[in-house]
Amino acid sequence: MSLFERLQQAGNFKLHIGGEWRDSSDGAALAVFDPATEQSVAEIPSASVEDARLAVDAAADAFTDFAAMSPVSRAEILRSAYELMTGKADELAGLIVLEMGKAYAEARAEVVYAAEFFRWYAGEATRNIGYLNTAPAGDKRILAIHQPIGVSLLVTPWNFPAAMATRKIAPAIAAGCSMVLKPASDTPLTALAVAKILEKAGLPPGVLNVLPSRRSGEVVNAMLSDQRVRNLSFTGSTEVGQLLLEQCSRRVVRASMELGGNAPLVVFEDADLDEAVAGCMIAKMRNGGQSCIGANRLIVHEAIATEFSGKLCDAMSEVKMGPGMEAGVTLGPLINEQAVRDMVRMTEECIDAGASLELGGSAPESAGYYFAPTLITAVAPDNPILSREIFGPIAPVVTFESEEEAIRLANNSELGLAAYVFTGDFARGLRISEAIEAGMVGINRGLISDPAAPFGGVKESGLGREGSHEGLHEFLETKYISADW
Ligand code: NAD
């Protein structure tokens, strides 16, 4: 029996509230689709506002005891979750492919990456370090401690259904917070499987509650209006993030925001072109381009633009598109029909604005939400495709003549999540990294994510950081104690 069948039979594809697996209070359901076949694979309960209240009740009840649990006990739960998750990597990868569509090898890599957040924060749970100072006037001691912030609401997107959940759950556990997770409506099954793993790892009931819902707006708004909810950790689009920040402002709820990206990938004339193409294939094509840190704008020095585009075209031509579970497939379907329509429209607009289509540009007739790897060259700096998050397998190439122009083009976006620089001159790589307005820069690398590194953006790409020691502080408040001894 597959993991999907086992969890379904055990009744784990339901709302997870206070340690129980429950139906929704009003009987509403949510259908989950396989993007490779467009068929519904499961129907699960869809949480209502009443369920949201019950979930916050459970989280609030669990909070005090969990916050008081010893850090090493919380670390042991996290370490056990890491072992359980890596032990089930193959099966969890299959579940991700089923509801999200990505190629199996990438799904498996996501599970390993997701589990690493448990291992990393197992260490961080025991490193909640405050400080002690003598006041400058010498009249008292300044003691600063960090305490768990309280009930936290976690809202995650569909593109990395396991990793986006564990990147929030793990630091929340390490800090001693209880939480309600609202996963994306397209991919709730993986989040529920992660909750099952944490249950097995010994997480006390009510610490993690999971609320799949197709009424995201109502359910999240209700929880943000509840005075027991003190923190929102959101990953998703800038548009929804802005809306939720407004809602947080009503009760001054702490918010961390991992939002959209529009990553520039700059290739200088002194770069190793094979290395640059290999890095670009990862940065652009991973997850079919459906990544917040996906390379969105390929900014290439004009002296090497033709050669780079030719090599990239060859590499993109070798991508095998098909169902994620099929052997050899490296590009699965996009998440839904709307995503395919967006790719068709963006390609047309880009070409209409004067660019040249070199490869792809179309969606096959067959079932499944597929869109071919697409390379577009001779893209003018004011082409509309450069000012939006593509979130699909389209690679637009724009050229530059000088370092200053490359920086200007790279910074010409209101978003600032990730950026990539390819150059044979490491000093130039560092110089450009400092000048680029982004939260993260990869020098001669297309893959930058690491649980031990601070992940996050500047400008409209977000607030706060996930992963690393910094991620722990998204779930902690600082308290100053003034003492004289
Ligand atoms: P989305 O903003 O549509 O949805 C994200 C989550 O918010 C989902 O759980 C969704 O159900 C919920 N949601 C949607 N509307 C809501 C509302 N009105 N009120 C409350 N909740 C609501 O984003 P998506 O399509 O799931 O994911 C893609 C986006 O996420 C892209 O913009 C991508 O760049 C971004 N993303 C960012 C990061 C990062 O770390 N910065 C990581 C992954 C994805």
XYZ file of C-alpha atoms and ligand atoms in Angstrom:
529
model
C 0.000 0.000 0.000
C 1.332 3.489 -0.831
C 1.736 6.250 1.745
C -1.223 8.000 0.109
C -3.435 4.925 0.581
C -2.230 4.299 4.138
C -2.844 7.880 5.256
C -6.220 7.935 3.548
C -7.261 4.646 5.130
C -6.072 5.773 8.564
C -8.208 8.922 8.252
C -5.226 11.290 8.259
C -6.315 13.329 5.253
C -8.552 15.446 7.460
C -8.314 18.598 9.534
C -5.766 18.067 12.312
C -6.977 19.859 15.453
C -5.872 19.227 19.034
C -4.274 15.918 18.075
C -7.444 14.614 16.391
C -8.169 14.053 12.710
C -11.550 15.633 12.082
C -14.153 16.481 9.486
C -15.016 20.114 8.910
C -17.752 21.478 11.139
C -19.998 22.343 8.181
C -19.166 19.288 6.044
C -17.481 21.319 3.281
C -14.928 19.505 1.117
C -11.848 20.346 -0.900
C -10.838 18.384 -4.008
C -7.150 17.694 -4.636
C -6.053 17.286 -8.266
C -3.147 15.544 -9.983
C -1.774 18.209 -12.380
C -0.403 15.468 -14.671
C -3.862 14.018 -15.371
C -6.178 16.907 -14.336
C -8.122 14.250 -12.347
C -9.248 14.586 -8.740
C -7.263 12.204 -6.515
C -8.805 12.957 -3.127
C -11.555 14.889 -1.446
C -10.736 16.120 2.020
C -12.514 18.311 4.596
C -12.262 22.055 4.002
C -11.957 24.083 7.228
C -14.545 26.706 8.139
C -14.237 29.762 10.371
C -15.593 27.609 13.231
C -12.808 25.053 12.645
C -10.318 27.921 12.707
C -11.613 28.907 16.140
C -11.283 25.299 17.356
C -7.728 25.131 16.011
C -6.753 28.348 17.806
C -8.402 26.969 20.996
C -6.225 23.859 20.702
C -3.051 25.853 20.000
C -3.753 28.265 22.864
C -4.405 25.359 25.280
C -1.160 23.653 24.268
C 1.020 26.760 24.361
C 1.921 27.180 28.053
C 3.070 23.590 28.614
C 4.916 23.475 25.327
C 6.716 26.752 25.991
C 7.807 25.296 29.355
C 9.068 22.007 27.862
C 12.849 21.740 28.129
C 14.707 22.859 25.005
C 16.434 19.502 24.779
C 13.071 17.687 24.775
C 11.871 19.893 21.920
C 15.186 19.224 20.168
C 14.609 15.475 20.506
C 11.171 15.754 18.901
C 12.711 17.647 15.995
C 15.550 15.156 15.622
C 13.072 12.286 15.641
C 10.950 14.043 12.992
C 14.103 14.376 10.873
C 14.787 10.626 11.123
C 11.171 9.705 10.371
C 10.960 12.070 7.431
C 14.190 10.989 5.763
C 13.162 7.353 6.336
C 10.032 8.034 4.295
C 11.660 10.247 1.662
C 10.700 8.036 -1.297
C 7.058 7.792 -0.334
C 6.699 11.446 0.612
C 8.246 12.379 -2.729
C 5.542 10.331 -4.448
C 2.873 12.248 -2.536
C 4.373 15.591 -3.592
C 4.428 14.455 -7.240
C 0.803 13.355 -6.978
C -0.618 16.669 -5.807
C 1.951 19.144 -7.106
C 3.381 17.554 -10.236
C 7.146 18.157 -10.022
C 9.607 15.550 -11.315
C 10.244 12.741 -8.807
C 13.974 13.435 -8.328
C 13.159 17.040 -7.432
C 10.363 15.956 -5.098
C 12.774 13.641 -3.309
C 15.344 16.430 -3.043
C 12.616 18.621 -1.570
C 11.828 16.040 1.128
C 15.504 15.824 2.109
C 15.736 19.643 2.185
C 12.482 19.843 4.180
C 13.710 17.288 6.733
C 16.962 19.208 7.151
C 14.978 22.052 8.767
C 14.055 19.610 11.538
C 17.701 18.602 11.991
C 18.974 22.201 11.883
C 16.393 23.495 14.370
C 16.981 20.507 16.663
C 20.326 22.237 17.237
C 18.922 25.749 17.366
C 16.329 24.741 20.004
C 19.161 24.613 22.540
C 20.707 27.908 21.410
C 18.126 30.466 22.505
C 20.807 32.748 23.857
C 20.137 36.061 25.584
C 22.673 38.513 26.987
C 23.704 40.384 30.099
C 25.290 43.810 30.186
C 26.177 46.384 32.797
C 24.321 49.627 32.068
C 26.666 52.419 30.897
C 25.908 54.376 34.091
C 26.872 51.340 36.174
C 23.643 51.518 38.192
C 22.034 48.263 37.009
C 22.300 45.157 34.867
C 20.558 44.871 31.521
C 19.355 41.332 31.052
C 17.798 40.351 27.706
C 15.981 37.043 27.240
C 14.062 35.615 24.292
C 10.672 34.031 24.902
C 8.317 32.181 22.539
C 5.986 34.687 20.927
C 2.841 32.576 21.342
C 0.258 31.041 19.034
C 1.553 31.416 15.489
C -0.327 31.207 12.231
C 1.629 29.645 9.369
C 0.374 30.077 5.793
C 2.223 28.269 3.005
C 2.222 28.083 -0.830
C 1.922 25.027 -3.089
C 5.271 25.109 -4.877
C 7.311 23.358 -2.147
C 4.544 21.742 -0.086
C 6.913 19.977 2.338
C 9.786 22.454 2.661
C 7.685 25.600 3.007
C 5.852 23.895 5.900
C 8.908 22.555 7.757
C 10.795 25.862 7.268
C 8.154 27.377 9.578
C 7.141 24.439 11.807
C 10.722 23.564 12.813
C 11.736 27.007 14.174
C 8.311 27.378 15.836
C 8.881 24.097 17.716
C 12.465 25.065 18.553
C 11.232 28.375 19.993
C 8.383 26.744 21.958
C 5.437 28.130 20.008
C 2.190 26.341 19.245
C 0.732 26.891 15.792
C -1.968 26.541 13.175
C -0.765 25.713 9.657
C -2.964 26.691 6.705
C -1.416 24.917 3.709
C -2.154 25.903 0.095
C -5.478 24.508 -1.099
C -3.756 22.870 -4.103
C -1.361 20.817 -1.938
C -2.821 19.970 1.504
C -1.885 16.241 1.534
C 1.864 16.708 2.050
C 1.231 19.091 4.954
C -1.019 16.494 6.609
C 1.646 13.809 6.068
C 4.165 16.094 7.797
C 1.721 16.520 10.712
C 1.486 12.714 10.985
C 5.284 12.501 11.164
C 5.369 15.060 13.973
C 2.647 13.175 15.832
C 4.814 10.041 15.619
C 7.858 12.055 16.694
C 6.074 12.865 19.964
C 4.871 16.414 19.397
C 2.159 17.013 22.041
C -1.434 17.317 20.741
C -2.498 20.853 19.861
C 1.016 22.180 19.268
C 0.612 21.782 15.505
C -2.868 22.071 14.018
C -3.380 21.814 10.253
C -6.317 23.417 8.483
C -6.662 22.786 4.753
C -9.376 25.057 3.411
C -10.681 26.371 0.141
C -11.929 29.424 2.063
C -8.426 30.730 2.768
C -9.394 34.390 2.991
C -12.158 33.911 5.569
C -10.302 31.357 7.672
C -7.022 33.300 7.839
C -8.793 36.586 8.482
C -10.754 34.989 11.365
C -7.543 33.740 12.971
C -5.776 37.085 12.556
C -8.745 38.700 14.324
C -8.405 36.321 17.283
C -6.515 37.996 20.104
C -4.760 34.751 21.022
C -2.884 34.695 17.689
C 0.336 36.710 18.121
C 2.351 35.931 15.016
C 1.888 35.332 11.296
C 4.495 33.575 9.191
C 3.417 33.808 5.563
C 4.973 32.490 2.359
C 3.219 33.286 -0.889
C 2.598 36.039 -3.387
C 3.373 39.687 -2.686
C -0.253 40.537 -3.439
C -1.676 38.261 -0.706
C 1.171 39.201 1.649
C 0.240 42.871 1.357
C -3.389 42.057 2.147
C -2.392 40.028 5.214
C -0.043 42.764 6.450
C -3.035 45.097 6.461
C -4.996 42.543 8.476
C -2.059 42.143 10.891
C -1.937 45.897 11.411
C -5.391 45.857 13.055
C -4.122 43.977 16.108
C -0.402 44.673 15.607
C 0.298 40.992 14.985
C 3.989 40.235 14.355
C 4.466 39.225 10.745
C 7.187 37.622 8.690
C 6.670 37.603 4.961
C 8.390 35.440 2.341
C 6.927 36.875 -0.852
C 7.403 36.887 -4.599
C 10.669 37.204 -6.497
C 11.946 38.430 -9.858
C 15.517 37.143 -9.718
C 18.105 38.532 -12.137
C 20.769 36.091 -13.335
C 23.715 38.131 -14.595
C 26.331 36.499 -16.840
C 29.530 38.475 -17.445
C 31.781 38.093 -20.450
C 34.502 36.494 -18.292
C 32.227 33.715 -16.964
C 32.776 30.028 -17.651
C 29.815 29.650 -20.020
C 29.262 25.941 -19.434
C 29.178 26.577 -15.686
C 26.827 29.529 -16.250
C 24.456 27.452 -18.390
C 24.475 24.617 -15.837
C 23.719 27.106 -13.026
C 21.061 28.783 -15.122
C 19.355 25.454 -15.819
C 19.026 24.897 -12.052
C 18.023 28.469 -11.226
C 15.526 28.660 -14.099
C 14.195 25.146 -14.556
C 14.048 23.733 -11.013
C 10.415 23.012 -10.173
C 9.504 23.990 -13.753
C 10.403 27.574 -12.920
C 7.774 27.637 -10.175
C 10.158 28.872 -7.531
C 10.268 32.224 -5.756
C 14.032 32.270 -6.308
C 13.736 31.070 -9.901
C 15.884 33.040 -12.394
C 13.355 35.359 -13.991
C 15.556 37.688 -16.023
C 18.713 36.441 -17.767
C 20.943 39.518 -18.058
C 23.840 38.558 -20.330
C 26.852 40.546 -21.588
C 26.358 41.288 -25.278
C 29.749 39.860 -26.262
C 28.732 36.353 -25.192
C 24.936 36.557 -25.500
C 24.689 34.532 -28.733
C 26.994 31.786 -27.497
C 25.300 31.646 -24.075
C 21.803 31.513 -25.602
C 22.875 28.766 -28.025
C 24.245 26.615 -25.221
C 21.189 27.308 -23.050
C 18.907 26.403 -25.955
C 20.722 23.058 -26.324
C 20.372 22.349 -22.603
C 16.697 23.333 -22.523
C 16.012 21.146 -25.592
C 17.202 18.136 -23.610
C 14.603 18.608 -20.869
C 12.143 15.713 -20.837
C 8.606 16.859 -20.092
C 6.023 14.419 -18.726
C 4.359 13.028 -15.585
C 6.657 13.496 -12.585
C 6.748 9.772 -11.731
C 7.864 8.710 -15.219
C 11.525 7.641 -15.481
C 13.795 10.268 -17.019
C 11.263 13.099 -16.726
C 12.905 16.364 -15.631
C 9.964 18.739 -16.140
C 6.522 17.942 -14.756
C 3.269 19.796 -15.352
C 2.556 23.246 -13.950
C 0.241 23.480 -10.951
C -3.030 24.231 -12.737
C -4.729 25.380 -15.923
C -4.442 29.053 -15.028
C -0.663 28.702 -14.829
C -0.569 27.342 -18.400
C -2.774 30.182 -19.617
C -0.426 32.672 -17.916
C 2.601 31.173 -19.731
C 0.852 31.363 -23.124
C -0.159 34.979 -22.538
C 3.248 36.081 -21.231
C 5.046 34.486 -24.192
C 2.711 36.161 -26.694
C 3.066 39.556 -25.054
C 6.842 39.206 -24.917
C 7.085 38.325 -28.630
C 4.582 41.045 -29.586
C 6.867 43.529 -27.849
C 9.642 42.624 -30.322
C 11.534 39.672 -28.761
C 12.528 36.456 -30.621
C 11.216 33.027 -29.714
C 14.096 30.514 -29.876
C 12.498 27.445 -28.292
C 9.120 26.220 -27.030
C 6.400 28.774 -26.436
C 3.449 26.407 -26.466
C 1.342 24.033 -24.402
C 0.825 20.496 -25.772
C -2.719 19.355 -26.558
C -2.539 16.270 -24.300
C -4.019 16.064 -20.771
C -2.011 17.638 -17.951
C -0.997 21.228 -17.287
C 2.166 21.241 -19.385
C 4.086 24.098 -20.930
C 7.271 23.534 -22.940
C 10.679 24.927 -21.917
C 10.751 28.319 -23.613
C 13.737 30.483 -24.535
C 13.217 34.058 -25.716
C 16.101 36.295 -26.830
C 16.493 39.925 -27.952
C 14.270 41.010 -25.073
C 14.280 44.820 -24.745
C 14.864 46.237 -21.235
C 11.303 47.595 -21.174
C 9.641 44.322 -22.274
C 6.756 43.628 -19.838
C 7.975 40.085 -19.122
C 10.920 41.521 -17.161
C 8.691 43.276 -14.675
C 6.653 40.280 -13.481
C 7.246 37.019 -11.688
C 7.031 34.413 -14.491
C 6.703 31.318 -12.262
C 7.129 28.912 -15.166
C 9.693 27.544 -17.649
C 10.174 30.711 -19.719
C 13.708 32.157 -19.953
C 13.934 35.718 -21.348
C 17.419 36.984 -22.282
C 18.276 40.691 -22.183
C 21.778 42.003 -22.933
C 24.043 44.643 -21.352
C 27.312 46.390 -22.209
C 28.798 47.581 -18.892
C 28.886 46.545 -15.241
C 26.878 49.666 -14.316
C 24.189 48.766 -16.834
C 24.025 45.188 -15.500
C 23.469 46.488 -11.951
C 20.866 48.988 -13.143
C 18.947 46.280 -15.023
C 19.207 43.844 -12.100
C 17.852 46.426 -9.648
C 15.040 47.556 -11.932
C 12.336 45.689 -9.978
C 10.240 46.378 -6.920
C 11.037 42.811 -5.825
C 14.365 41.759 -4.318
C 14.493 38.128 -3.231
C 17.363 36.274 -4.956
C 19.973 37.120 -7.601
C 22.688 35.166 -9.410
C 26.022 36.355 -10.774
C 28.320 34.379 -13.076
C 31.838 35.744 -13.529
C 35.421 34.512 -13.664
C 36.452 37.393 -11.415
C 35.465 36.629 -7.837
C 36.115 40.218 -6.686
C 33.647 41.399 -9.320
C 31.189 38.762 -8.084
C 31.410 40.177 -4.561
C 31.223 43.778 -5.797
C 28.074 43.025 -7.785
C 26.598 41.045 -4.867
C 26.926 44.099 -2.643
C 25.347 46.378 -5.258
C 22.391 44.130 -6.073
C 19.194 44.834 -4.149
C 18.334 41.281 -3.098
C 18.223 39.294 0.121
C 20.302 36.453 -1.352
C 22.968 36.234 -4.064
C 24.518 33.140 -5.635
C 27.998 33.649 -7.119
C 28.606 31.062 -9.848
C 25.845 28.936 -8.320
C 22.264 28.270 -9.362
C 21.205 26.631 -6.103
C 21.394 28.713 -2.935
C 18.792 27.307 -0.502
C 20.198 25.885 2.722
C 18.469 25.467 6.108
C 21.565 26.936 7.780
C 21.444 30.130 5.669
C 19.133 33.139 6.127
C 16.455 32.971 3.418
C 14.448 36.097 2.647
C 14.058 39.181 0.550
C 14.237 42.969 0.500
C 11.856 45.523 -1.016
C 8.456 43.953 -1.802
C 9.871 40.426 -1.519
C 9.291 40.355 2.193
C 10.129 40.922 5.818
C 12.236 38.701 8.053
C 14.311 35.590 7.400
C 13.701 31.839 7.522
C 16.323 29.194 8.169
C 19.601 29.815 10.037
C 19.675 31.179 13.591
C 17.725 34.217 12.351
C 14.691 32.052 11.557
C 14.388 31.138 15.247
C 13.918 34.796 16.128
C 10.802 35.044 13.936
C 9.150 33.003 16.738
C 10.724 34.759 19.735
C 10.126 38.053 21.534
C 12.915 39.837 23.376
C 12.275 40.783 26.983
C 14.506 43.224 28.862
C 14.836 42.728 32.617
C 16.367 45.553 34.606
C 18.136 44.379 37.762
C 20.504 45.734 40.339
C 22.493 43.277 42.420
P -0.624 32.728 -2.874
O -0.246 34.048 -2.308
O -1.719 32.691 -3.855
O -1.042 31.733 -1.721
C -0.202 31.483 -0.599
C -1.050 30.998 0.549
O -1.962 32.038 0.926
C -1.898 29.770 0.243
O -1.981 28.978 1.388
C -3.246 30.380 -0.082
O -4.314 29.484 0.138
C -3.291 31.539 0.898
N -4.170 32.626 0.490
C -4.525 32.983 -0.767
N -5.346 34.050 -0.720
C -5.511 34.380 0.583
C -6.238 35.388 1.266
N -6.976 36.273 0.629
N -6.168 35.434 2.605
C -5.415 34.538 3.267
N -4.706 33.551 2.681
C -4.749 33.472 1.351
O 0.726 32.111 -3.477
P 0.908 30.709 -4.203
O 0.346 30.809 -5.573
O 0.482 29.590 -3.335
O 2.509 30.620 -4.275
C 3.250 31.272 -5.232
C 3.825 32.562 -4.697
O 4.539 32.299 -3.510
C 4.826 33.184 -5.634
O 4.634 34.573 -5.678
C 6.161 32.846 -5.009
O 7.215 33.710 -5.336
C 5.832 32.906 -3.569
N 6.791 32.133 -2.794
C 7.686 32.815 -2.024
C 8.649 32.106 -1.316
C 9.659 32.828 -0.471
O 10.315 32.174 0.327
N 9.820 34.129 -0.601
C 8.674 30.709 -1.379
C 7.739 30.057 -2.167
C 6.798 30.781 -2.866
